[in-house]
Short mmCIF file of C-alpha atoms and ligand atoms in Angstrom, two decimals:
data_model
loop_
_atom_site.label_atom_id
_atom_site.label_comp_id
_atom_site.label_asym_id
_atom_site.label_seq_id
_atom_site.Cartn_x
_atom_site.Cartn_y
_atom_site.Cartn_z
CA MET W 150 0.00 0.00 0.00
CA VAL W 151 2.86 2.39 0.82
CA ARG W 152 3.94 2.03 -2.81
CA LEU W 153 0.59 3.56 -3.86
CA ALA W 154 1.72 6.78 -2.16
CA ARG W 155 4.93 6.93 -4.24
CA PRO W 156 7.34 7.49 -1.32
CA ARG W 157 10.32 9.82 -1.90
CA SER W 158 13.34 10.35 0.34
CA GLY W 159 14.91 13.76 0.98
CA HIS W 160 14.40 16.83 3.16
CA PHE W 161 10.81 18.01 3.29
CA ASP W 162 8.78 20.65 5.07
CA LEU W 163 5.78 18.58 6.17
CA GLY W 164 3.65 21.71 6.62
CA THR W 165 2.78 21.02 10.26
CA GLY W 166 5.78 22.67 11.91
CA TYR W 167 7.80 19.50 11.30
CA HIS W 168 10.50 18.56 8.82
CA GLY W 169 11.00 14.97 7.68
CA ASP W 170 13.01 12.68 5.45
CA LEU W 171 10.09 11.05 3.64
CA TRP W 172 7.40 12.45 1.34
CA LEU W 173 4.22 10.58 0.53
CA ASP W 174 1.93 11.57 -2.32
CA LEU W 175 -1.36 11.07 -0.50
CA ASP W 176 -3.38 12.21 -3.52
CA ALA W 177 -1.92 9.30 -5.49
CA LEU W 178 -2.94 7.03 -2.62
CA PHE W 179 -6.61 8.02 -3.05
CA LEU W 180 -6.62 8.05 -6.86
CA ARG W 181 -8.33 4.64 -7.11
CA PRO W 182 -10.56 4.00 -4.09
CA SER W 183 -11.16 0.35 -5.01
CA ARG W 184 -7.47 -0.38 -4.38
CA LEU W 185 -7.90 0.84 -0.80
CA ARG W 186 -11.01 -1.25 -0.17
CA PRO W 187 -9.19 -4.17 1.56
CA HIS W 188 -7.39 -1.71 3.81
CA VAL W 189 -10.62 0.15 4.62
CA ARG W 190 -12.13 -3.22 5.56
CA TRP W 191 -9.16 -3.98 7.84
CA LEU W 192 -9.55 -0.62 9.61
CA GLY W 193 -13.28 -1.22 9.93
CA GLU W 194 -12.74 -4.60 11.59
CA ARG W 195 -10.34 -3.10 14.15
CA LEU W 196 -12.78 -0.30 14.99
CA ARG W 197 -15.86 -2.52 15.08
CA GLU W 198 -14.42 -4.08 18.27
CA HIS W 199 -14.65 -0.66 19.92
CA ALA W 200 -18.39 -0.30 19.23
CA VAL W 201 -17.99 3.20 17.83
CA ASP W 202 -20.87 5.60 17.25
CA ALA W 203 -18.90 7.66 14.74
CA VAL W 204 -15.68 7.78 12.75
CA CYS W 205 -13.89 11.12 12.51
CA GLY W 206 -11.16 12.01 10.00
CA PRO W 207 -9.21 15.23 9.48
CA LEU W 208 -9.47 16.77 6.01
CA GLU W 209 -8.19 16.09 3.55
CA GLY W 210 -7.17 12.45 3.29
CA GLY W 211 -8.24 11.31 6.74
CA ALA W 212 -11.81 12.40 6.07
CA PHE W 213 -12.00 10.40 2.80
CA LEU W 214 -10.96 7.34 4.73
CA ALA W 215 -13.21 8.02 7.73
CA TYR W 216 -16.19 8.38 5.38
CA ALA W 217 -15.50 4.97 3.83
CA VAL W 218 -15.01 3.28 7.23
CA ALA W 219 -18.15 4.92 8.66
CA ASP W 220 -20.14 3.68 5.65
CA LEU W 221 -18.80 0.14 6.15
CA LEU W 222 -19.69 0.14 9.86
CA GLY W 223 -23.05 1.90 9.41
CA VAL W 224 -22.14 4.61 11.92
CA ALA W 225 -21.91 8.42 11.79
CA PHE W 226 -19.16 10.31 9.98
CA LEU W 227 -17.55 13.46 11.39
CA ALA W 228 -15.25 15.54 9.17
CA GLY W 229 -12.44 17.36 10.92
CA TYR W 230 -12.22 20.77 9.26
CA ARG W 231 -9.04 22.79 9.51
CA SER W 232 -9.51 25.87 11.66
CA PRO W 233 -8.26 28.87 9.69
CA GLY W 234 -5.27 30.62 11.19
CA GLU W 235 -4.12 27.69 13.31
CA VAL W 236 -1.29 25.39 12.28
CA ALA W 237 -2.98 22.26 13.62
CA GLY W 238 -6.45 23.25 14.79
CA TYR W 239 -9.52 21.30 13.72
CA HIS W 240 -13.22 21.79 14.31
CA LEU W 241 -16.16 19.44 13.83
CA PRO W 242 -19.52 20.07 12.17
CA ALA W 243 -22.56 20.91 14.32
CA VAL W 244 -24.66 17.80 15.02
CA ASP W 245 -28.31 17.94 16.11
CA GLY W 246 -28.46 16.91 19.76
CA GLY W 247 -24.67 17.08 20.06
CA ILE W 248 -22.13 14.28 20.25
CA GLY W 249 -21.80 14.12 24.05
CA GLY W 250 -21.08 10.54 25.13
CA TRP W 251 -20.47 9.28 21.57
CA ARG W 252 -17.69 6.71 21.23
CA VAL W 253 -15.58 8.03 18.36
CA ALA W 254 -12.61 6.63 16.44
CA VAL W 255 -10.25 8.94 14.58
CA VAL W 256 -8.91 7.74 11.23
CA ASP W 257 -6.13 9.29 9.15
CA ASP W 258 -4.26 8.31 6.01
CA ALA W 259 -0.73 8.71 7.40
CA VAL W 260 0.21 9.49 10.99
CA ASN W 261 3.64 11.01 11.49
CA ALA W 262 4.03 13.58 14.27
CA GLY W 263 0.31 13.04 14.93
CA THR W 264 -0.59 16.73 15.02
CA ALA W 265 -3.86 16.38 13.08
CA VAL W 266 -4.98 13.30 15.04
CA ALA W 267 -4.13 14.97 18.37
CA ALA W 268 -6.07 18.09 17.39
CA CYS W 269 -9.14 16.00 16.44
CA LEU W 270 -9.01 14.09 19.74
CA GLU W 271 -8.84 17.37 21.64
CA GLU W 272 -11.82 18.75 19.71
CA LEU W 273 -13.84 15.55 20.30
CA ARG W 274 -13.14 15.63 24.05
CA GLY W 275 -14.05 19.32 24.09
CA ARG W 276 -17.43 18.41 22.60
CA GLY W 277 -18.04 15.73 25.24
CA ALA W 278 -17.35 12.72 23.00
CA VAL W 279 -15.22 9.76 24.08
CA PRO W 280 -12.30 9.01 21.74
CA VAL W 281 -11.76 5.23 21.81
CA ALA W 282 -9.17 4.50 19.11
CA VAL W 283 -7.01 5.87 16.31
CA ALA W 284 -6.48 3.98 13.06
CA ALA W 285 -4.44 4.81 9.97
CA LEU W 286 -3.36 3.37 6.64
CA MET W 287 0.26 4.19 7.46
CA SER W 288 2.20 4.82 10.63
CA LEU W 289 5.45 6.74 10.04
CA GLY W 290 8.53 6.76 12.21
CA GLU W 291 7.75 6.71 15.93
CA ALA W 292 3.99 7.07 15.57
CA SER W 293 3.16 3.44 16.45
CA ALA W 294 4.55 3.93 19.97
CA MET W 295 3.84 7.64 20.27
CA VAL W 296 0.07 7.62 19.63
CA PRO W 297 -0.93 5.21 22.45
CA ALA W 298 1.65 6.69 24.86
CA ARG W 299 0.89 10.37 24.29
CA LEU W 300 -2.72 10.37 23.15
CA GLY W 301 -4.03 7.70 25.52
CA VAL W 302 -5.93 5.56 22.98
CA PRO W 303 -5.08 2.33 21.13
CA PHE W 304 -3.60 2.80 17.65
CA TYR W 305 -4.19 0.50 14.67
CA PRO W 306 -1.89 1.18 11.71
CA ALA W 307 -2.50 -0.98 8.63
CA SER W 308 1.21 -0.58 7.77
CA THR W 309 4.32 1.00 9.23
CA VAL W 310 6.83 3.05 7.25
CA PRO W 311 10.30 3.87 8.57
CA SER W 312 10.96 7.61 8.47
CA ARG W 313 12.15 10.40 10.71
CA ALA W 314 10.59 13.77 11.49
CA TRP W 315 11.72 16.65 13.70
CA PRO W 316 10.28 19.95 14.89
CA ALA W 317 11.44 22.43 12.21
CA GLU W 318 13.68 24.36 14.61
CA ARG W 319 15.54 21.16 15.59
CA CYS W 320 15.80 19.66 12.09
CA PRO W 321 19.29 18.13 11.63
CA LEU W 322 18.94 18.34 7.83
CA CYS W 323 18.49 22.13 8.13
CA ALA W 324 21.46 22.23 10.50
CA ASP W 325 23.56 20.49 7.82
CA GLY W 326 22.45 23.07 5.25
CA ILE W 327 20.65 20.48 3.08
CA PRO W 328 18.13 22.28 0.83
CA TYR W 329 14.46 21.29 0.80
CA ALA W 330 13.30 18.90 -1.84
CA ASP W 331 10.32 20.36 -3.67
CA PRO W 332 7.34 18.02 -3.64
CA VAL W 333 5.11 18.39 -6.68
CA ALA W 334 1.95 18.41 -4.56
CA GLN W 335 1.06 20.92 -1.86
CA PRO W 336 2.40 20.08 1.60
CA ARG W 337 -0.02 17.86 3.45
CA SER W 338 -0.04 17.12 7.13
CA ALA W 339 0.57 13.60 8.28
ZN1 ZN A 496 14.72 20.84 7.89
#
């Protein structure tokens, strides 16, 4: 599946305040939804065990995936919209009657530093929902250990991809004066 995202090595500004050594073309990943169907099914099976009321995914890619998983499970779908003016702020749509007490899973395409997933969990808790799990097509670098340890929920990655990422101000590639590689697509959070 990682191959579908055409991975490239280099020095990249990940657009979330982090720099990393791997670039994934997440638009290429979603080009043919039928190729992702087995992976969507795998994510659905993991989340079914948590008896979720809704699946939430940050736009862009995470929301595509969350929509497909929510459809499979017959539960609600919550899009995480980027809050303008914040690097990693997300807000959820208004829901009649609110989402207080809902058991919600957060799904993303690729989880790296986990900024988007963390922001969605914070927004869900702020709305009174109960985040029960995080799932992703790809876990990059340290994410497999970081998500359960730092975010306090189980994490189900369908695949893991070795890579490194650093806060921009502590990026060793910048320190070595290595220029950015220029990804063809717009920077996308992971
Ligand atoms: Zn850098």
